PDB file of C-alpha atoms and ligand atoms in Angstrom:
ATOM      1  CA  MET F   1       0.000   0.000   0.000  1.00  0.00           C
ATOM      2  CA  SER F   2       1.178   3.482  -0.855  1.00  0.00           C
ATOM      3  CA  CYS F   3       1.609   6.396   1.607  1.00  0.00           C
ATOM      4  CA  GLN F   4       0.857   8.951  -1.097  1.00  0.00           C
ATOM      5  CA  SER F   5      -2.113  11.173  -0.364  1.00  0.00           C
ATOM      6  CA  PHE F   6      -4.949  11.570  -2.846  1.00  0.00           C
ATOM      7  CA  GLN F   7      -7.517  14.221  -3.564  1.00  0.00           C
ATOM      8  CA  ALA F   8     -11.030  13.854  -4.954  1.00  0.00           C
ATOM      9  CA  LYS F   9      -9.818  14.885  -8.424  1.00  0.00           C
ATOM     10  CA  ASP F  10      -7.405  11.931  -8.505  1.00  0.00           C
ATOM     11  CA  TYR F  11     -10.381   9.540  -8.701  1.00  0.00           C
ATOM     12  CA  LYS F  12     -12.068  11.422 -11.566  1.00  0.00           C
ATOM     13  CA  SER F  13     -11.438   9.937 -15.007  1.00  0.00           C
ATOM     14  CA  ASP F  14     -11.191  11.822 -18.297  1.00  0.00           C
ATOM     15  CA  LEU F  15     -14.491  10.360 -19.506  1.00  0.00           C
ATOM     16  CA  LYS F  16     -17.235  12.976 -19.615  1.00  0.00           C
ATOM     17  CA  PRO F  17     -20.471  11.592 -18.109  1.00  0.00           C
ATOM     18  CA  ILE F  18     -23.302  11.248 -20.615  1.00  0.00           C
ATOM     19  CA  TRP F  19     -26.014  11.389 -17.918  1.00  0.00           C
ATOM     20  CA  CYS F  20     -28.806  13.928 -18.553  1.00  0.00           C
ATOM     21  CA  PRO F  21     -27.950  17.354 -17.092  1.00  0.00           C
ATOM     22  CA  GLY F  22     -29.329  17.378 -13.538  1.00  0.00           C
ATOM     23  CA  CYS F  23     -29.291  13.579 -13.065  1.00  0.00           C
ATOM     24  CA  GLY F  24     -28.741  12.679  -9.409  1.00  0.00           C
ATOM     25  CA  ASP F  25     -25.949  10.293 -10.376  1.00  0.00           C
ATOM     26  CA  PHE F  26     -23.619  13.293 -10.899  1.00  0.00           C
ATOM     27  CA  GLY F  27     -23.881  13.938  -7.167  1.00  0.00           C
ATOM     28  CA  VAL F  28     -23.288  10.275  -6.348  1.00  0.00           C
ATOM     29  CA  VAL F  29     -20.039  10.108  -8.294  1.00  0.00           C
ATOM     30  CA  GLN F  30     -18.865  13.351  -6.611  1.00  0.00           C
ATOM     31  CA  ALA F  31     -19.611  11.809  -3.212  1.00  0.00           C
ATOM     32  CA  ILE F  32     -17.651   8.697  -4.200  1.00  0.00           C
ATOM     33  CA  TYR F  33     -14.619  10.808  -5.228  1.00  0.00           C
ATOM     34  CA  ARG F  34     -14.717  12.526  -1.824  1.00  0.00           C
ATOM     35  CA  ALA F  35     -15.129   9.265   0.083  1.00  0.00           C
ATOM     36  CA  LEU F  36     -12.237   7.637  -1.782  1.00  0.00           C
ATOM     37  CA  ALA F  37     -10.012  10.671  -1.178  1.00  0.00           C
ATOM     38  CA  ALA F  38     -10.786  10.490   2.548  1.00  0.00           C
ATOM     39  CA  ILE F  39      -9.788   6.807   2.544  1.00  0.00           C
ATOM     40  CA  GLY F  40      -6.728   7.459   0.400  1.00  0.00           C
ATOM     41  CA  ARG F  41      -6.223   4.121  -1.355  1.00  0.00           C
ATOM     42  CA  PRO F  42      -4.563   4.627  -4.756  1.00  0.00           C
ATOM     43  CA  PRO F  43      -6.925   4.149  -7.715  1.00  0.00           C
ATOM     44  CA  HIS F  44      -5.096   1.015  -8.916  1.00  0.00           C
ATOM     45  CA  GLU F  45      -5.975  -0.722  -5.631  1.00  0.00           C
ATOM     46  CA  ILE F  46      -9.700  -0.204  -6.191  1.00  0.00           C
ATOM     47  CA  ALA F  47     -12.030  -2.412  -8.246  1.00  0.00           C
ATOM     48  CA  PHE F  48     -15.356  -0.772  -9.087  1.00  0.00           C
ATOM     49  CA  VAL F  49     -17.985  -3.148 -10.487  1.00  0.00           C
ATOM     50  CA  SER F  50     -21.432  -2.314 -11.847  1.00  0.00           C
ATOM     51  CA  GLY F  51     -24.269  -3.878 -13.805  1.00  0.00           C
ATOM     52  CA  ILE F  52     -26.132  -2.170 -16.639  1.00  0.00           C
ATOM     53  CA  GLY F  53     -28.187   1.025 -16.444  1.00  0.00           C
ATOM     54  CA  CYS F  54     -27.571   4.788 -16.459  1.00  0.00           C
ATOM     55  CA  SER F  55     -26.225   4.498 -12.901  1.00  0.00           C
ATOM     56  CA  SER F  56     -24.047   1.533 -13.820  1.00  0.00           C
ATOM     57  CA  ARG F  57     -21.933   3.782 -16.038  1.00  0.00           C
ATOM     58  CA  ILE F  58     -20.374   5.122 -12.845  1.00  0.00           C
ATOM     59  CA  PRO F  59     -17.119   3.080 -12.706  1.00  0.00           C
ATOM     60  CA  GLY F  60     -16.059   4.590 -16.038  1.00  0.00           C
ATOM     61  CA  TYR F  61     -16.109   8.056 -14.505  1.00  0.00           C
ATOM     62  CA  THR F  62     -13.540   7.051 -11.921  1.00  0.00           C
ATOM     63  CA  THR F  63      -9.857   6.187 -12.219  1.00  0.00           C
ATOM     64  CA  ALA F  64     -10.365   2.883 -10.363  1.00  0.00           C
ATOM     65  CA  TYR F  65     -10.274  -0.388 -12.283  1.00  0.00           C
ATOM     66  CA  GLY F  66     -13.839  -0.658 -13.569  1.00  0.00           C
ATOM     67  CA  PHE F  67     -16.015  -3.494 -14.787  1.00  0.00           C
ATOM     68  CA  ASN F  68     -19.387  -2.626 -16.355  1.00  0.00           C
ATOM     69  CA  THR F  69     -20.722  -6.179 -16.287  1.00  0.00           C
ATOM     70  CA  VAL F  70     -24.140  -7.625 -17.188  1.00  0.00           C
ATOM     71  CA  HIS F  71     -27.538  -6.345 -15.998  1.00  0.00           C
ATOM     72  CA  GLY F  72     -28.021  -7.600 -12.424  1.00  0.00           C
ATOM     73  CA  ARG F  73     -24.660  -9.323 -12.102  1.00  0.00           C
ATOM     74  CA  ALA F  74     -22.466  -6.736 -10.373  1.00  0.00           C
ATOM     75  CA  LEU F  75     -22.531  -8.537  -7.022  1.00  0.00           C
ATOM     76  CA  PRO F  76     -21.385 -12.026  -8.105  1.00  0.00           C
ATOM     77  CA  ILE F  77     -18.537 -10.535 -10.115  1.00  0.00           C
ATOM     78  CA  ALA F  78     -17.530  -8.152  -7.337  1.00  0.00           C
ATOM     79  CA  GLN F  79     -17.489 -11.091  -4.886  1.00  0.00           C
ATOM     80  CA  GLY F  80     -15.262 -13.096  -7.224  1.00  0.00           C
ATOM     81  CA  ILE F  81     -12.835 -10.197  -7.525  1.00  0.00           C
ATOM     82  CA  LYS F  82     -12.671  -9.758  -3.738  1.00  0.00           C
ATOM     83  CA  LEU F  83     -12.038 -13.458  -3.194  1.00  0.00           C
ATOM     84  CA  ALA F  84      -9.376 -13.613  -5.884  1.00  0.00           C
ATOM     85  CA  ASN F  85      -7.573 -10.546  -4.520  1.00  0.00           C
ATOM     86  CA  PRO F  86      -8.608  -9.750  -0.941  1.00  0.00           C
ATOM     87  CA  GLU F  87      -6.242  -6.760  -0.846  1.00  0.00           C
ATOM     88  CA  LEU F  88      -8.396  -4.785  -3.282  1.00  0.00           C
ATOM     89  CA  LEU F  89     -10.939  -2.246  -2.112  1.00  0.00           C
ATOM     90  CA  VAL F  90     -14.065  -3.508  -3.884  1.00  0.00           C
ATOM     91  CA  LEU F  91     -17.021  -1.274  -4.664  1.00  0.00           C
ATOM     92  CA  ALA F  92     -20.194  -2.373  -6.425  1.00  0.00           C
ATOM     93  CA  ALA F  93     -22.865  -0.024  -7.739  1.00  0.00           C
ATOM     94  CA  GLY F  94     -25.931   0.100  -9.953  1.00  0.00           C
ATOM     95  CA  GLY F  95     -29.575   0.977 -10.216  1.00  0.00           C
ATOM     96  CA  ASP F  96     -32.696  -0.101  -8.358  1.00  0.00           C
ATOM     97  CA  GLY F  97     -33.643  -2.304 -11.304  1.00  0.00           C
ATOM     98  CA  ASP F  98     -30.180  -3.809 -11.500  1.00  0.00           C
ATOM     99  CA  GLY F  99     -30.014  -4.500  -7.765  1.00  0.00           C
ATOM    100  CA  PHE F 100     -33.570  -5.421  -6.783  1.00  0.00           C
ATOM    101  CA  SER F 101     -35.164  -6.768  -9.956  1.00  0.00           C
ATOM    102  CA  ILE F 102     -32.942  -8.926 -12.162  1.00  0.00           C
ATOM    103  CA  GLY F 103     -30.109  -8.936  -9.599  1.00  0.00           C
ATOM    104  CA  GLY F 104     -32.256  -9.175  -6.477  1.00  0.00           C
ATOM    105  CA  GLY F 105     -31.429 -12.829  -5.868  1.00  0.00           C
ATOM    106  CA  HIS F 106     -27.749 -12.050  -5.413  1.00  0.00           C
ATOM    107  CA  VAL F 107     -28.269  -9.552  -2.620  1.00  0.00           C
ATOM    108  CA  ALA F 108     -29.225 -12.162  -0.016  1.00  0.00           C
ATOM    109  CA  HIS F 109     -26.107 -14.211  -0.716  1.00  0.00           C
ATOM    110  CA  VAL F 110     -23.555 -11.445  -0.507  1.00  0.00           C
ATOM    111  CA  ILE F 111     -25.152 -10.448   2.809  1.00  0.00           C
ATOM    112  CA  ARG F 112     -25.132 -13.927   4.350  1.00  0.00           C
ATOM    113  CA  ARG F 113     -21.499 -14.414   3.276  1.00  0.00           C
ATOM    114  CA  ASN F 114     -20.563 -10.966   4.585  1.00  0.00           C
ATOM    115  CA  VAL F 115     -18.146 -10.286   1.734  1.00  0.00           C
ATOM    116  CA  ASP F 116     -16.115  -7.189   2.547  1.00  0.00           C
ATOM    117  CA  MET F 117     -17.335  -4.622   0.023  1.00  0.00           C
ATOM    118  CA  ALA F 118     -19.604  -1.603  -0.268  1.00  0.00           C
ATOM    119  CA  TYR F 119     -22.676  -1.701  -2.517  1.00  0.00           C
ATOM    120  CA  ILE F 120     -24.171   1.617  -3.616  1.00  0.00           C
ATOM    121  CA  VAL F 121     -27.598   1.540  -5.239  1.00  0.00           C
ATOM    122  CA  MET F 122     -28.761   4.629  -7.108  1.00  0.00           C
ATOM    123  CA  ASP F 123     -32.449   4.294  -6.441  1.00  0.00           C
ATOM    124  CA  ASN F 124     -34.472   6.485  -8.833  1.00  0.00           C
ATOM    125  CA  GLN F 125     -37.619   4.310  -8.715  1.00  0.00           C
ATOM    126  CA  ILE F 126     -37.519   3.875 -12.500  1.00  0.00           C
ATOM    127  CA  TYR F 127     -35.659   2.125 -15.327  1.00  0.00           C
ATOM    128  CA  GLY F 128     -33.768   5.181 -16.611  1.00  0.00           C
ATOM    129  CA  LEU F 129     -31.588   3.718 -19.348  1.00  0.00           C
ATOM    130  CA  THR F 130     -34.453   1.979 -21.128  1.00  0.00           C
ATOM    131  CA  LYS F 131     -36.572   5.142 -20.998  1.00  0.00           C
ATOM    132  CA  GLY F 132     -38.875   5.080 -18.045  1.00  0.00           C
ATOM    133  CA  GLN F 133     -40.448   1.694 -17.348  1.00  0.00           C
ATOM    134  CA  LEU F 134     -41.543   0.585 -13.874  1.00  0.00           C
ATOM    135  CA  SER F 135     -38.725  -0.543 -11.621  1.00  0.00           C
ATOM    136  CA  PRO F 136     -39.050  -2.707  -8.504  1.00  0.00           C
ATOM    137  CA  THR F 137     -38.993   0.404  -6.305  1.00  0.00           C
ATOM    138  CA  SER F 138     -41.587   2.401  -8.323  1.00  0.00           C
ATOM    139  CA  PRO F 139     -44.464   3.478  -6.097  1.00  0.00           C
ATOM    140  CA  ARG F 140     -47.920   1.933  -6.483  1.00  0.00           C
ATOM    141  CA  GLY F 141     -49.969   4.030  -8.892  1.00  0.00           C
ATOM    142  CA  LEU F 142     -46.984   5.312 -10.927  1.00  0.00           C
ATOM    143  CA  ALA F 143     -47.901   5.888 -14.568  1.00  0.00           C
ATOM    144  CA  SER F 144     -44.866   5.005 -16.658  1.00  0.00           C
ATOM    145  CA  ALA F 145     -43.848   3.768 -20.111  1.00  0.00           C
ATOM    146  CA  SER F 146     -44.876   0.272 -18.990  1.00  0.00           C
ATOM    147  CA  SER F 147     -47.848   1.225 -16.787  1.00  0.00           C
ATOM    148  CA  SER F 148     -49.979   3.793 -18.623  1.00  0.00           C
ATOM    149  CA  TYR F 149     -52.823   3.411 -16.119  1.00  0.00           C
ATOM    150  CA  GLY F 150     -50.625   3.341 -13.021  1.00  0.00           C
ATOM    151  CA  SER F 151     -48.695   0.566 -11.319  1.00  0.00           C
ATOM    152  CA  ILE F 152     -50.816  -2.033  -9.551  1.00  0.00           C
ATOM    153  CA  GLU F 153     -47.825  -3.396  -7.572  1.00  0.00           C
ATOM    154  CA  ASP F 154     -46.315  -2.459  -4.236  1.00  0.00           C
ATOM    155  CA  PRO F 155     -42.643  -1.437  -4.384  1.00  0.00           C
ATOM    156  CA  VAL F 156     -39.751  -3.415  -2.960  1.00  0.00           C
ATOM    157  CA  ASN F 157     -38.375  -1.667   0.126  1.00  0.00           C
ATOM    158  CA  PRO F 158     -34.571  -1.938  -0.355  1.00  0.00           C
ATOM    159  CA  LEU F 159     -33.805  -0.961   3.245  1.00  0.00           C
ATOM    160  CA  LEU F 160     -36.073  -3.586   4.778  1.00  0.00           C
ATOM    161  CA  TYR F 161     -34.950  -6.106   2.176  1.00  0.00           C
ATOM    162  CA  VAL F 162     -31.300  -5.925   3.201  1.00  0.00           C
ATOM    163  CA  LEU F 163     -32.017  -5.541   6.924  1.00  0.00           C
ATOM    164  CA  GLY F 164     -34.285  -8.587   6.715  1.00  0.00           C
ATOM    165  CA  TYR F 165     -31.445 -10.656   5.267  1.00  0.00           C
ATOM    166  CA  GLY F 166     -29.157  -9.558   8.087  1.00  0.00           C
ATOM    167  CA  ALA F 167     -27.083  -6.792   6.482  1.00  0.00           C
ATOM    168  CA  ARG F 168     -24.621  -5.418   9.000  1.00  0.00           C
ATOM    169  CA  PHE F 169     -24.321  -1.871   7.642  1.00  0.00           C
ATOM    170  CA  VAL F 170     -27.289  -0.101   6.054  1.00  0.00           C
ATOM    171  CA  ALA F 171     -27.518   3.584   5.177  1.00  0.00           C
ATOM    172  CA  GLN F 172     -29.531   5.890   2.969  1.00  0.00           C
ATOM    173  CA  GLY F 173     -28.472   9.189   1.434  1.00  0.00           C
ATOM    174  CA  THR F 174     -29.272  11.773  -1.201  1.00  0.00           C
ATOM    175  CA  PRO F 175     -27.029  13.982  -3.335  1.00  0.00           C
ATOM    176  CA  ALA F 176     -29.114  16.866  -1.899  1.00  0.00           C
ATOM    177  CA  ASP F 177     -26.904  16.384   1.181  1.00  0.00           C
ATOM    178  CA  MET F 178     -23.468  15.942  -0.386  1.00  0.00           C
ATOM    179  CA  PRO F 179     -21.366  16.001   2.827  1.00  0.00           C
ATOM    180  CA  GLY F 180     -23.737  13.484   4.442  1.00  0.00           C
ATOM    181  CA  LEU F 181     -23.638  11.206   1.396  1.00  0.00           C
ATOM    182  CA  ALA F 182     -19.839  11.318   1.100  1.00  0.00           C
ATOM    183  CA  THR F 183     -19.444  10.521   4.796  1.00  0.00           C
ATOM    184  CA  MET F 184     -21.804   7.551   4.711  1.00  0.00           C
ATOM    185  CA  ILE F 185     -20.107   6.121   1.588  1.00  0.00           C
ATOM    186  CA  GLU F 186     -16.754   6.504   3.339  1.00  0.00           C
ATOM    187  CA  GLU F 187     -18.156   4.737   6.399  1.00  0.00           C
ATOM    188  CA  ALA F 188     -19.599   1.958   4.242  1.00  0.00           C
ATOM    189  CA  ILE F 189     -16.225   1.382   2.579  1.00  0.00           C
ATOM    190  CA  ARG F 190     -14.447   1.331   5.931  1.00  0.00           C
ATOM    191  CA  PHE F 191     -16.980  -1.075   7.474  1.00  0.00           C
ATOM    192  CA  PRO F 192     -15.416  -4.549   7.823  1.00  0.00           C
ATOM    193  CA  GLY F 193     -17.960  -6.600   5.852  1.00  0.00           C
ATOM    194  CA  PHE F 194     -20.800  -6.070   3.408  1.00  0.00           C
ATOM    195  CA  ALA F 195     -22.168  -2.517   3.557  1.00  0.00           C
ATOM    196  CA  PHE F 196     -25.211  -1.229   1.709  1.00  0.00           C
ATOM    197  CA  VAL F 197     -25.975   2.399   0.814  1.00  0.00           C
ATOM    198  CA  ASN F 198     -29.290   3.237  -0.827  1.00  0.00           C
ATOM    199  CA  VAL F 199     -29.002   6.595  -2.558  1.00  0.00           C
ATOM    200  CA  GLN F 200     -32.158   8.424  -3.526  1.00  0.00           C
ATOM    201  CA  SER F 201     -30.692   9.609  -6.833  1.00  0.00           C
ATOM    202  CA  PRO F 202     -33.287  11.490  -8.883  1.00  0.00           C
ATOM    203  CA  CYS F 203     -33.943  10.690 -12.535  1.00  0.00           C
ATOM    204  CA  ILE F 204     -34.580  14.175 -13.903  1.00  0.00           C
ATOM    205  CA  THR F 205     -35.969  12.851 -17.186  1.00  0.00           C
ATOM    206  CA  PHE F 206     -38.374  10.060 -16.182  1.00  0.00           C
ATOM    207  CA  GLY F 207     -38.671  10.515 -12.402  1.00  0.00           C
ATOM    208  CA  GLN F 208     -41.416  12.128 -10.337  1.00  0.00           C
ATOM    209  CA  PRO F 209     -41.234  15.739  -9.041  1.00  0.00           C
ATOM    210  CA  ASP F 210     -41.417  14.579  -5.402  1.00  0.00           C
ATOM    211  CA  GLN F 211     -38.290  12.504  -5.991  1.00  0.00           C
ATOM    212  CA  GLN F 212     -36.122  15.401  -7.176  1.00  0.00           C
ATOM    213  CA  LEU F 213     -33.276  17.079  -5.266  1.00  0.00           C
ATOM    214  CA  LYS F 214     -35.324  20.126  -4.287  1.00  0.00           C
ATOM    215  CA  ALA F 215     -37.941  17.900  -2.645  1.00  0.00           C
ATOM    216  CA  HIS F 216     -35.198  15.852  -0.955  1.00  0.00           C
ATOM    217  CA  LYS F 217     -33.578  18.957   0.477  1.00  0.00           C
ATOM    218  CA  ALA F 218     -36.873  20.179   1.881  1.00  0.00           C
ATOM    219  CA  GLY F 219     -38.141  16.841   3.181  1.00  0.00           C
ATOM    220  CA  MET F 220     -35.154  14.780   4.320  1.00  0.00           C
ATOM    221  CA  VAL F 221     -34.917  13.807   7.975  1.00  0.00           C
ATOM    222  CA  PRO F 222     -31.330  13.064   9.084  1.00  0.00           C
ATOM    223  CA  LEU F 223     -31.435  10.130  11.483  1.00  0.00           C
ATOM    224  CA  GLN F 224     -29.103  11.837  13.941  1.00  0.00           C
ATOM    225  CA  THR F 225     -31.713  14.584  14.421  1.00  0.00           C
ATOM    226  CA  ILE F 226     -34.270  12.089  15.752  1.00  0.00           C
ATOM    227  CA  GLY F 227     -31.911  10.365  18.165  1.00  0.00           C
ATOM    228  CA  HIS F 228     -31.842   7.049  16.287  1.00  0.00           C
ATOM    229  CA  ASP F 229     -29.540   4.419  17.810  1.00  0.00           C
ATOM    230  CA  ALA F 230     -27.790   2.846  14.796  1.00  0.00           C
ATOM    231  CA  SER F 231     -26.757  -0.203  16.839  1.00  0.00           C
ATOM    232  CA  ASN F 232     -30.428  -1.210  17.215  1.00  0.00           C
ATOM    233  CA  ARG F 233     -31.493  -3.423  14.304  1.00  0.00           C
ATOM    234  CA  ILE F 234     -35.165  -3.501  15.288  1.00  0.00           C
ATOM    235  CA  ALA F 235     -35.314   0.299  15.560  1.00  0.00           C
ATOM    236  CA  ALA F 236     -33.638   0.455  12.128  1.00  0.00           C
ATOM    237  CA  MET F 237     -36.268  -1.870  10.651  1.00  0.00           C
ATOM    238  CA  ASP F 238     -39.019   0.182  12.201  1.00  0.00           C
ATOM    239  CA  LEU F 239     -37.701   3.380  10.583  1.00  0.00           C
ATOM    240  CA  ALA F 240     -37.035   1.588   7.296  1.00  0.00           C
ATOM    241  CA  GLN F 241     -40.770   0.957   6.985  1.00  0.00           C
ATOM    242  CA  ALA F 242     -41.111   4.651   6.129  1.00  0.00           C
ATOM    243  CA  TYR F 243     -39.305   4.054   2.795  1.00  0.00           C
ATOM    244  CA  GLY F 244     -41.252   5.943   0.100  1.00  0.00           C
ATOM    245  CA  ALA F 245     -42.993   8.152   2.670  1.00  0.00           C
ATOM    246  CA  THR F 246     -40.279   9.798   4.803  1.00  0.00           C
ATOM    247  CA  LEU F 247     -36.772  10.304   3.475  1.00  0.00           C
ATOM    248  CA  TYR F 248     -34.631   9.299   6.442  1.00  0.00           C
ATOM    249  CA  THR F 249     -30.939   9.837   5.744  1.00  0.00           C
ATOM    250  CA  GLY F 250     -27.902   8.516   7.545  1.00  0.00           C
ATOM    251  CA  VAL F 251     -26.915   5.177   8.999  1.00  0.00           C
ATOM    252  CA  PHE F 252     -29.923   2.985   9.823  1.00  0.00           C
ATOM    253  CA  TYR F 253     -27.879   0.108  11.163  1.00  0.00           C
ATOM    254  CA  ARG F 254     -24.238  -0.535  11.963  1.00  0.00           C
ATOM    255  CA  ASP F 255     -23.505  -3.869  13.629  1.00  0.00           C
ATOM    256  CA  PRO F 256     -21.644  -3.033  16.838  1.00  0.00           C
ATOM    257  CA  ASN F 257     -19.982  -6.480  16.818  1.00  0.00           C
ATOM    258  CA  PRO F 258     -19.187  -7.176  13.169  1.00  0.00           C
ATOM    259  CA  SER F 259     -18.934 -10.875  12.294  1.00  0.00           C
ATOM    260  CA  PRO F 260     -15.930 -12.291  10.437  1.00  0.00           C
ATOM    261  CA  THR F 261     -15.888 -11.433   6.754  1.00  0.00           C
ATOM    262  CA  TYR F 262     -16.137 -14.170   4.147  1.00  0.00           C
ATOM    263  CA  GLY F 263     -12.466 -13.627   3.258  1.00  0.00           C
ATOM    264  CA  ALA F 264     -11.441 -14.155   6.892  1.00  0.00           C
ATOM    265  CA  ALA F 265     -13.587 -17.311   7.110  1.00  0.00           C
ATOM    266  CA  VAL F 266     -12.029 -18.716   3.925  1.00  0.00           C
ATOM    267  CA  ALA F 267      -8.510 -17.995   5.216  1.00  0.00           C
ATOM    268  CA  GLU F 268      -9.370 -19.678   8.528  1.00  0.00           C
ATOM    269  CA  ARG F 269     -10.677 -22.785   6.731  1.00  0.00           C
ATOM    270  CA  HIS F 270      -7.461 -22.938   4.676  1.00  0.00           C
ATOM    271  CA  ARG F 271      -5.418 -22.844   7.892  1.00  0.00           C
ATOM    272  CA  GLU F 272      -7.543 -25.628   9.428  1.00  0.00           C
ATOM    273  CA  LEU F 273      -7.222 -27.844   6.386  1.00  0.00           C
ATOM    274  CA  ALA F 274      -3.555 -27.176   5.616  1.00  0.00           C
ATOM    275  CA  PRO F 275      -2.200 -29.956   7.903  1.00  0.00           C
ATOM    276  CA  LYS F 276      -4.594 -32.463   6.288  1.00  0.00           C
ATOM    277  CA  ALA F 277      -3.824 -31.396   2.736  1.00  0.00           C
ATOM    278  CA  LEU F 278      -2.471 -34.102   0.443  1.00  0.00           C
ATOM    279  CA  PRO F 279       0.864 -33.393  -1.228  1.00  0.00           C
ATOM    280  CA  ARG F 280       0.280 -31.787  -4.601  1.00  0.00           C
ATOM    281  CA  ALA F 281       1.486 -34.878  -6.480  1.00  0.00           C
ATOM    282  CA  ARG F 282      -1.104 -37.071  -4.693  1.00  0.00           C
ATOM    283  CA  VAL F 283      -3.896 -34.596  -5.535  1.00  0.00           C
ATOM    284  CA  LEU F 284      -2.874 -34.585  -9.190  1.00  0.00           C
ATOM    285  CA  GLU F 285      -2.807 -38.381  -9.216  1.00  0.00           C
ATOM    286  CA  GLN F 286      -6.516 -38.390  -8.450  1.00  0.00           C
ATOM    287  CA  PHE F 287      -7.450 -36.171 -11.359  1.00  0.00           C
ATOM    288  CA  VAL F 288      -4.861 -36.680 -14.081  1.00  0.00           C
ATOM    289  CA  PRO F 289      -5.170 -40.049 -15.785  1.00  0.00           C
ATOM    290  CA  ARG F 290      -1.917 -41.995 -15.952  1.00  0.00           C
ATOM    291  CA  ALA F 291      -0.536 -42.474 -19.424  1.00  0.00           C
TER     292      ALA F 291
HETATM  293  C1  TPP S 301     -30.286  -9.270 -19.223  1.00  0.00           C
HETATM  294  C2  TPP S 301     -30.792  -7.901 -19.553  1.00  0.00           C
HETATM  295  N1  TPP S 301     -32.106  -7.632 -19.409  1.00  0.00           N
HETATM  296  C3  TPP S 301     -32.566  -6.394 -19.674  1.00  0.00           C
HETATM  297  C4  TPP S 301     -31.713  -5.426 -20.110  1.00  0.00           C
HETATM  298  C5  TPP S 301     -32.251  -4.056 -20.462  1.00  0.00           C
HETATM  299  N2  TPP S 301     -31.969  -3.103 -19.439  1.00  0.00           N
HETATM  300  C6  TPP S 301     -30.842  -2.377 -19.449  1.00  0.00           C
HETATM  301  S1  TPP S 301     -30.734  -1.296 -18.175  1.00  0.00           S
HETATM  302  C7  TPP S 301     -32.237  -1.814 -17.598  1.00  0.00           C
HETATM  303  C8  TPP S 301     -32.856  -1.208 -16.354  1.00  0.00           C
HETATM  304  C9  TPP S 301     -32.125  -0.033 -15.839  1.00  0.00           C
HETATM  305  O1  TPP S 301     -32.728   0.422 -14.638  1.00  0.00           O
HETATM  306  P1  TPP S 301     -31.896   0.558 -13.323  1.00  0.00           P
HETATM  307  O2  TPP S 301     -31.129  -0.655 -13.033  1.00  0.00           O
HETATM  308  O3  TPP S 301     -32.816   1.036 -12.277  1.00  0.00           O
HETATM  309  O4  TPP S 301     -30.809   1.673 -13.699  1.00  0.00           O
HETATM  310  P2  TPP S 301     -31.032   3.204 -14.120  1.00  0.00           P
HETATM  311  O5  TPP S 301     -30.926   3.242 -15.617  1.00  0.00           O
HETATM  312  O6  TPP S 301     -32.351   3.639 -13.634  1.00  0.00           O
HETATM  313  O7  TPP S 301     -29.905   3.894 -13.455  1.00  0.00           O
HETATM  314  C10 TPP S 301     -32.788  -2.801 -18.388  1.00  0.00           C
HETATM  315  C11 TPP S 301     -34.091  -3.440 -18.135  1.00  0.00           C
HETATM  316  C12 TPP S 301     -30.356  -5.763 -20.265  1.00  0.00           C
HETATM  317  N3  TPP S 301     -29.442  -4.858 -20.638  1.00  0.00           N
HETATM  318  N4  TPP S 301     -29.929  -7.002 -19.972  1.00  0.00           N
HETATM  319  S1  SF4 S 302     -32.493   8.953 -17.948  1.00  0.00           S
HETATM  320 FE1  SF4 S 302     -32.676   9.504 -15.766  1.00  0.00          FE
HETATM  321  S2  SF4 S 302     -31.223   8.136 -14.703  1.00  0.00           S
HETATM  322 FE2  SF4 S 302     -30.687   8.140 -16.893  1.00  0.00          FE
HETATM  323  S3  SF4 S 302     -29.107   9.735 -17.110  1.00  0.00           S
HETATM  324 FE3  SF4 S 302     -31.103  10.679 -17.563  1.00  0.00          FE
HETATM  325  S4  SF4 S 302     -31.752  11.544 -15.603  1.00  0.00           S
HETATM  326 FE4  SF4 S 302     -30.148  10.062 -15.135  1.00  0.00          FE
HETATM  327 MG1   MG S 303     -33.313   2.996 -11.788  1.00  0.00          MG
END
């Protein structure tokens, strides 16, 4: 690891974002630059993995190693990268559709393994890239490109979803509060284990007026202002029920006694099994047919 110090601009790539002017994702990438600068790992020690969507373009706007994978598959690939090279700082990011629709099945597994990475979802309650269809977090009643008469489905609640599966660090932010968002992303990255940050990141083109930055600024309720105890999972779940109604921001839950990460458990198992391991030649004998 290097002792060099880094500034936010060192994590900004030369690629010019092609997001619509005013898209909330601009604020998210700024918050990520700030968080990474505060942590200070050099860009080449960071792997930034995403799926497919407007939000999933984000790794390309950073100087980290980036992998814009397949829709809904950021988490399995990010987990593989972390296991193959535990020294890397691994970030995963994507949209609400990417994370809770096609990729929703992966979320439970990264949580129960407690793989050491931060996952940032840019939740705009819509499929932005494909021009405004319902997403899993769209509110009931939303008229969209795929629901002309209004959605007849309840939304997924991402906060309850991850808390229900046992996530050990859960936060929610908005680019309307840039310092707050940068700090919680930094905290998520520093957390030893899987950390989830849901960012209410407005889609200016297909999103609803009450989900835009102005409305966030006026309506957000920072959790520290209501005396929330972030070590209390049940209290966190109680507050998380307000998803879609009250925009609570800050850390909902931070496990005060973090469990071992998946990487630590794998290393421990290797140590346990090492004395019993067969010599390499004997292992090969079992698999390579003799001539
Ligand atoms: C396997 C697969 N299915 C569907 C798509 C089409 N597709 C691309 S992005 C997307 C949804 C994007 O929404 P979200 O993940 O919320 O990201 P946003 O664009 O809103 O940031 C869909 C359905 C695809 N690329 N691949
Ligand atoms: S369509 Fe929406 S989510 Fe996509 S870049 Fe434009 S404002 Fe952002
Ligand atoms: Mg979306």
